PDB file of C-alpha atoms in Angstrom:
ATOM      1  CA  MET A   1       1.615  -8.212   3.201  1.00 47.00           C
ATOM      2  CA  SER A   2       1.400  -9.402   7.079  1.00 75.00           C
ATOM      3  CA  SER A   3      -2.132 -10.365   6.277  1.00 83.00           C
ATOM      4  CA  LEU A   4      -1.091 -12.840   3.300  1.00 88.00           C
ATOM      5  CA  VAL A   5       1.186 -14.252   5.727  1.00 89.00           C
ATOM      6  CA  LYS A   6      -1.029 -14.864   8.345  1.00 91.00           C
ATOM      7  CA  GLU A   7      -3.467 -16.043   6.234  1.00 93.00           C
ATOM      8  CA  ASP A   8      -1.118 -18.911   5.070  1.00 92.00           C
ATOM      9  CA  LEU A   9      -0.304 -19.614   8.851  1.00 94.00           C
ATOM     10  CA  GLU A  10      -3.851 -20.491   9.704  1.00 93.00           C
ATOM     11  CA  LYS A  11      -4.278 -22.157   5.977  1.00 93.00           C
ATOM     12  CA  LYS A  12      -1.281 -23.577   6.254  1.00 93.00           C
ATOM     13  CA  LEU A  13      -0.733 -24.110   9.987  1.00 93.00           C
ATOM     14  CA  PHE A  14      -2.921 -23.427  13.051  1.00 93.00           C
ATOM     15  CA  LYS A  15      -6.336 -24.487  10.915  1.00 93.00           C
ATOM     16  CA  PRO A  16      -4.871 -28.389  10.608  1.00 92.00           C
ATOM     17  CA  LEU A  17      -4.305 -27.951  14.777  1.00 89.00           C
ATOM     18  CA  SER A  18      -7.897 -27.014  15.269  1.00 92.00           C
ATOM     19  CA  GLN A  19      -6.178 -23.432  16.274  1.00 94.00           C
ATOM     20  CA  ASN A  20      -7.553 -20.055  15.766  1.00 95.00           C
ATOM     21  CA  LEU A  21      -4.615 -17.565  14.995  1.00 96.00           C
ATOM     22  CA  TYR A  22      -5.519 -14.319  16.660  1.00 95.00           C
ATOM     23  CA  GLU A  23      -1.783 -12.705  16.599  1.00 95.00           C
ATOM     24  CA  PHE A  24       1.811 -13.372  15.029  1.00 94.00           C
ATOM     25  CA  ILE A  25       4.931 -10.919  14.793  1.00 95.00           C
ATOM     26  CA  GLU A  26       7.998 -11.607  13.307  1.00 93.00           C
ATOM     27  CA  ILE A  27      11.240 -12.599  15.201  1.00 94.00           C
ATOM     28  CA  GLU A  28      14.738 -12.255  15.237  1.00 89.00           C
ATOM     29  CA  PHE A  29      15.984 -15.637  16.145  1.00 78.00           C
ATOM     30  CA  SER A  30      18.311 -16.641  13.417  1.00 72.00           C
ATOM     31  CA  VAL A  31      19.697 -14.927  10.647  1.00 74.00           C
ATOM     32  CA  GLN A  32      19.463 -17.306   8.045  1.00 77.00           C
ATOM     33  CA  ASP A  33      15.747 -17.750   8.247  1.00 81.00           C
ATOM     34  CA  ARG A  34      12.198 -16.503   9.567  1.00 90.00           C
ATOM     35  CA  TYR A  35      10.319 -17.003  12.862  1.00 94.00           C
ATOM     36  CA  TYR A  36       7.257 -15.568  13.919  1.00 95.00           C
ATOM     37  CA  LEU A  37       6.035 -15.640  17.393  1.00 96.00           C
ATOM     38  CA  CYS A  38       2.122 -16.658  17.350  1.00 96.00           C
ATOM     39  CA  VAL A  39      -0.822 -16.619  19.495  1.00 97.00           C
ATOM     40  CA  SER A  40      -3.490 -18.512  19.428  1.00 96.00           C
ATOM     41  CA  VAL A  41      -6.714 -20.598  20.882  1.00 96.00           C
ATOM     42  CA  THR A  42      -7.009 -24.200  20.824  1.00 95.00           C
ATOM     43  CA  LYS A  43     -11.154 -25.605  20.287  1.00 94.00           C
ATOM     44  CA  ASN A  44     -11.007 -26.286  23.753  1.00 93.00           C
ATOM     45  CA  GLU A  45     -10.677 -23.196  24.687  1.00 94.00           C
ATOM     46  CA  GLU A  46      -6.553 -23.485  25.347  1.00 95.00           C
ATOM     47  CA  VAL A  47      -4.356 -20.088  24.474  1.00 97.00           C
ATOM     48  CA  LYS A  48      -0.960 -20.969  23.230  1.00 97.00           C
ATOM     49  CA  ILE A  49       2.221 -19.328  22.367  1.00 97.00           C
ATOM     50  CA  ILE A  50       3.707 -20.603  19.421  1.00 96.00           C
ATOM     51  CA  MET A  51       7.177 -20.796  17.757  1.00 96.00           C
ATOM     52  CA  VAL A  52       6.970 -20.739  13.657  1.00 95.00           C
ATOM     53  CA  LYS A  53      10.189 -21.187  11.745  1.00 94.00           C
ATOM     54  CA  HIS A  54       9.187 -20.384   8.245  1.00 92.00           C
ATOM     55  CA  TYR A  55      11.099 -21.296   4.994  1.00 90.00           C
ATOM     56  CA  ARG A  56      10.940 -21.718   1.106  1.00 88.00           C
ATOM     57  CA  ILE A  57      11.192 -25.279  -0.354  1.00 87.00           C
ATOM     58  CA  GLY A  58      10.914 -24.316  -3.785  1.00 88.00           C
ATOM     59  CA  LEU A  59       8.047 -22.009  -4.645  1.00 87.00           C
ATOM     60  CA  ASP A  60       6.123 -23.332  -1.679  1.00 87.00           C
ATOM     61  CA  GLU A  61       5.946 -21.498   1.410  1.00 87.00           C
ATOM     62  CA  LYS A  62       6.835 -24.370   4.363  1.00 91.00           C
ATOM     63  CA  TYR A  63       5.680 -23.673   8.405  1.00 93.00           C
ATOM     64  CA  GLU A  64       7.610 -25.607  11.086  1.00 94.00           C
ATOM     65  CA  VAL A  65       6.320 -25.214  14.901  1.00 94.00           C
ATOM     66  CA  THR A  66      10.175 -25.439  16.635  1.00 95.00           C
ATOM     67  CA  LYS A  67       8.507 -23.982  20.611  1.00 95.00           C
ATOM     68  CA  LYS A  68       5.123 -24.428  22.165  1.00 96.00           C
ATOM     69  CA  TRP A  69       3.932 -22.919  24.932  1.00 97.00           C
ATOM     70  CA  SER A  70       0.370 -22.495  27.149  1.00 96.00           C
ATOM     71  CA  LEU A  71      -0.356 -19.117  28.072  1.00 96.00           C
ATOM     72  CA  ASN A  72      -1.441 -20.894  31.634  1.00 95.00           C
ATOM     73  CA  ASP A  73       2.947 -21.912  32.114  1.00 96.00           C
ATOM     74  CA  LEU A  74       3.309 -18.236  31.192  1.00 97.00           C
ATOM     75  CA  ARG A  75       4.469 -16.801  34.526  1.00 96.00           C
ATOM     76  CA  MET A  76       6.332 -12.770  33.112  1.00 96.00           C
ATOM     77  CA  ILE A  77       6.467 -10.754  30.513  1.00 97.00           C
ATOM     78  CA  ASP A  78       9.490  -8.876  30.891  1.00 97.00           C
ATOM     79  CA  GLY A  79       9.782  -5.609  28.273  1.00 94.00           C
ATOM     80  CA  LYS A  80      13.508  -4.576  29.246  1.00 91.00           C
ATOM     81  CA  GLU A  81      13.188  -1.092  28.983  1.00 83.00           C
ATOM     82  CA  ALA A  82       9.448   0.434  29.068  1.00 79.00           C
ATOM     83  CA  ASP A  83      11.228   4.138  28.793  1.00 82.00           C
ATOM     84  CA  THR A  84      13.366   2.999  25.866  1.00 84.00           C
ATOM     85  CA  ASP A  85      11.940   1.737  22.095  1.00 87.00           C
ATOM     86  CA  ASN A  86      13.654  -1.164  21.646  1.00 91.00           C
ATOM     87  CA  PRO A  87      12.339  -4.369  20.418  1.00 94.00           C
ATOM     88  CA  PHE A  88      13.403  -6.691  23.287  1.00 95.00           C
ATOM     89  CA  PHE A  89      11.314  -8.292  25.648  1.00 96.00           C
ATOM     90  CA  ASP A  90      11.415 -11.933  27.650  1.00 96.00           C
ATOM     91  CA  LEU A  91       8.973 -14.524  27.775  1.00 97.00           C
ATOM     92  CA  HIS A  92       9.351 -15.966  31.216  1.00 97.00           C
ATOM     93  CA  PHE A  93       7.967 -19.683  31.769  1.00 96.00           C
ATOM     94  CA  LYS A  94      10.199 -22.067  33.537  1.00 95.00           C
ATOM     95  CA  LYS A  95      12.680 -21.142  30.930  1.00 96.00           C
ATOM     96  CA  VAL A  96      13.413 -17.211  30.261  1.00 96.00           C
ATOM     97  CA  TYR A  97      13.492 -17.181  26.187  1.00 95.00           C
ATOM     98  CA  SER A  98      15.039 -13.354  25.628  1.00 94.00           C
ATOM     99  CA  LEU A  99      13.645 -12.202  22.476  1.00 94.00           C
ATOM    100  CA  GLU A 100      13.714  -9.707  19.875  1.00 94.00           C
ATOM    101  CA  ALA A 101      10.324  -8.526  17.632  1.00 95.00           C
ATOM    102  CA  TYR A 102      10.653  -7.121  14.232  1.00 91.00           C
ATOM    103  CA  SER A 103       9.681  -3.847  15.524  1.00 92.00           C
ATOM    104  CA  CYS A 104       8.679  -1.986  19.268  1.00 92.00           C
ATOM    105  CA  ALA A 105       5.122  -1.729  17.902  1.00 91.00           C
ATOM    106  CA  SER A 106       4.628  -5.748  16.904  1.00 93.00           C
ATOM    107  CA  LYS A 107       6.044  -6.659  20.925  1.00 95.00           C
ATOM    108  CA  TYR A 108       3.130  -3.775  22.017  1.00 93.00           C
ATOM    109  CA  ALA A 109       0.921  -5.628  19.725  1.00 93.00           C
ATOM    110  CA  PHE A 110       2.183  -9.203  20.696  1.00 95.00           C
ATOM    111  CA  VAL A 111       1.337  -8.500  24.561  1.00 96.00           C
ATOM    112  CA  ARG A 112      -1.757  -6.701  24.238  1.00 94.00           C
ATOM    113  CA  THR A 113      -3.092  -9.865  22.232  1.00 95.00           C
ATOM    114  CA  VAL A 114      -1.991 -11.880  25.158  1.00 96.00           C
ATOM    115  CA  ASN A 115      -2.963  -9.701  27.937  1.00 95.00           C
ATOM    116  CA  LYS A 116      -6.611  -9.365  26.094  1.00 94.00           C
ATOM    117  CA  LEU A 117      -6.794 -13.275  25.629  1.00 96.00           C
ATOM    118  CA  ASN A 118      -5.570 -13.909  29.249  1.00 95.00           C
ATOM    119  CA  HIS A 119      -8.159 -11.883  30.777  1.00 94.00           C
ATOM    120  CA  ALA A 120     -10.959 -13.454  27.714  1.00 95.00           C
ATOM    121  CA  TYR A 121      -9.600 -17.308  28.659  1.00 94.00           C
ATOM    122  CA  LEU A 122      -7.098 -17.464  32.335  1.00 93.00           C
ATOM    123  CA  LYS A 123      -8.038 -14.426  34.355  1.00 91.00           C
ATOM    124  CA  LYS A 124      -5.015 -15.172  35.909  1.00 92.00           C
ATOM    125  CA  ASP A 125      -2.644 -13.120  37.413  1.00 91.00           C
ATOM    126  CA  LEU A 126      -0.057 -12.247  34.347  1.00 92.00           C
ATOM    127  CA  ARG A 127       2.824  -9.749  35.584  1.00 95.00           C
ATOM    128  CA  ILE A 128       3.942  -7.754  32.321  1.00 95.00           C
ATOM    129  CA  VAL A 129       6.557  -5.359  33.675  1.00 95.00           C
ATOM    130  CA  ASN A 130       8.721  -2.567  31.610  1.00 93.00           C
ATOM    131  CA  PHE A 131       5.933  -1.599  29.901  1.00 91.00           C
ATOM    132  CA  ASP A 132       4.357   1.513  29.120  1.00 86.00           C
ATOM    133  CA  SER A 133       0.271   0.294  30.285  1.00 83.00           C
ATOM    134  CA  THR A 134      -1.033   2.875  28.431  1.00 82.00           C
ATOM    135  CA  TYR A 135      -0.445   1.176  25.583  1.00 81.00           C
ATOM    136  CA  ILE A 136      -1.065  -2.105  27.097  1.00 84.00           C
ATOM    137  CA  ASN A 137      -4.476  -2.250  28.438  1.00 77.00           C
ATOM    138  CA  ASP A 138      -7.726  -0.852  26.743  1.00 61.00           C
ATOM    139  CA  ASP A 139      -9.338   1.080  29.429  1.00 57.00           C
ATOM    140  CA  PHE A 140      -8.034   4.576  28.555  1.00 50.00           C
ATOM    141  CA  ILE A 141      -8.944   6.655  25.774  1.00 47.00           C
ATOM    142  CA  TRP A 142      -6.647   5.994  22.945  1.00 47.00           C
ATOM    143  CA  SER A 143      -8.085   2.286  22.920  1.00 48.00           C
ATOM    144  CA  SER A 144      -8.698   0.471  19.588  1.00 48.00           C
ATOM    145  CA  ASN A 145      -8.259  -2.805  17.946  1.00 53.00           C
ATOM    146  CA  ASN A 146      -6.338  -1.332  15.178  1.00 55.00           C
ATOM    147  CA  LYS A 147      -2.870  -2.525  17.017  1.00 55.00           C
ATOM    148  CA  ASP A 148      -0.568  -0.834  15.904  1.00 65.00           C
ATOM    149  CA  CYS A 149      -2.362   2.135  14.769  1.00 72.00           C
ATOM    150  CA  LEU A 150      -2.698   2.545  17.925  1.00 71.00           C
ATOM    151  CA  VAL A 151       1.275   3.211  18.769  1.00 76.00           C
ATOM    152  CA  LEU A 152       1.662   4.883  15.674  1.00 81.00           C
ATOM    153  CA  MET A 153      -1.770   7.585  16.561  1.00 81.00           C
ATOM    154  CA  ARG A 154      -0.034   7.884  19.726  1.00 82.00           C
ATOM    155  CA  ILE A 155       3.110   9.297  18.906  1.00 86.00           C
ATOM    156  CA  CYS A 156       1.684  11.897  16.417  1.00 87.00           C
ATOM    157  CA  PHE A 157      -0.128  13.407  18.912  1.00 85.00           C
ATOM    158  CA  TYR A 158       3.026  14.024  21.214  1.00 84.00           C
ATOM    159  CA  ALA A 159       5.043  15.210  18.178  1.00 86.00           C
ATOM    160  CA  PHE A 160       2.434  17.610  17.122  1.00 87.00           C
ATOM    161  CA  ASN A 161       2.233  19.179  20.849  1.00 85.00           C
ATOM    162  CA  LEU A 162       5.925  19.249  20.676  1.00 83.00           C
ATOM    163  CA  VAL A 163       5.513  21.144  17.390  1.00 84.00           C
ATOM    164  CA  CYS A 164       2.675  23.465  18.527  1.00 81.00           C
ATOM    165  CA  LEU A 165       4.567  24.150  21.709  1.00 78.00           C
ATOM    166  CA  SER A 166       7.634  25.176  20.213  1.00 81.00           C
ATOM    167  CA  LEU A 167       6.128  27.448  17.985  1.00 80.00           C
ATOM    168  CA  CYS A 168       3.959  29.272  20.413  1.00 77.00           C
ATOM    169  CA  PRO A 169       6.060  33.405  21.132  1.00 76.00           C
ATOM    170  CA  LEU A 170       7.549  32.923  24.441  1.00 69.00           C
ATOM    171  CA  ARG A 171       6.375  35.925  26.942  1.00 71.00           C
ATOM    172  CA  LEU A 172       8.362  37.102  29.815  1.00 62.00           C
TER     173      LEU A 172
END
């Protein structure tokens, strides 16, 4: 489903703006409408973070840019609590925007993409706080391009270890 939405977003919104869409996540912003937080790169290699409102008129899907920022203006991304599984995070520009992702995994997928594009295009010191750095950086053994699968794989690995340890007899 998300690949269809991404394809539709690219065709109807980002290609006409001459931008390449790298990542999008659904965010909880309004009860009535659906919103996406997108990361794209322009022809001039400027990284943009764009909030898009998604709505329907009849059978036609429509997308409207509601907010647009440059990655260069992003000062910090705050994941709120690194030790808990929560979808809340703050984007610190001149103003702080508190957002809620659809899931914790999508929050991490978004931040991984922003971090990657920052290293590729800007190479600025972007502060990413209150995130588990193991899931943000690609320099560890579990590195993957499967994004959300990475988080799931780590959880399964830890769960499997816990089951194995709980089944082992304890010798005194």
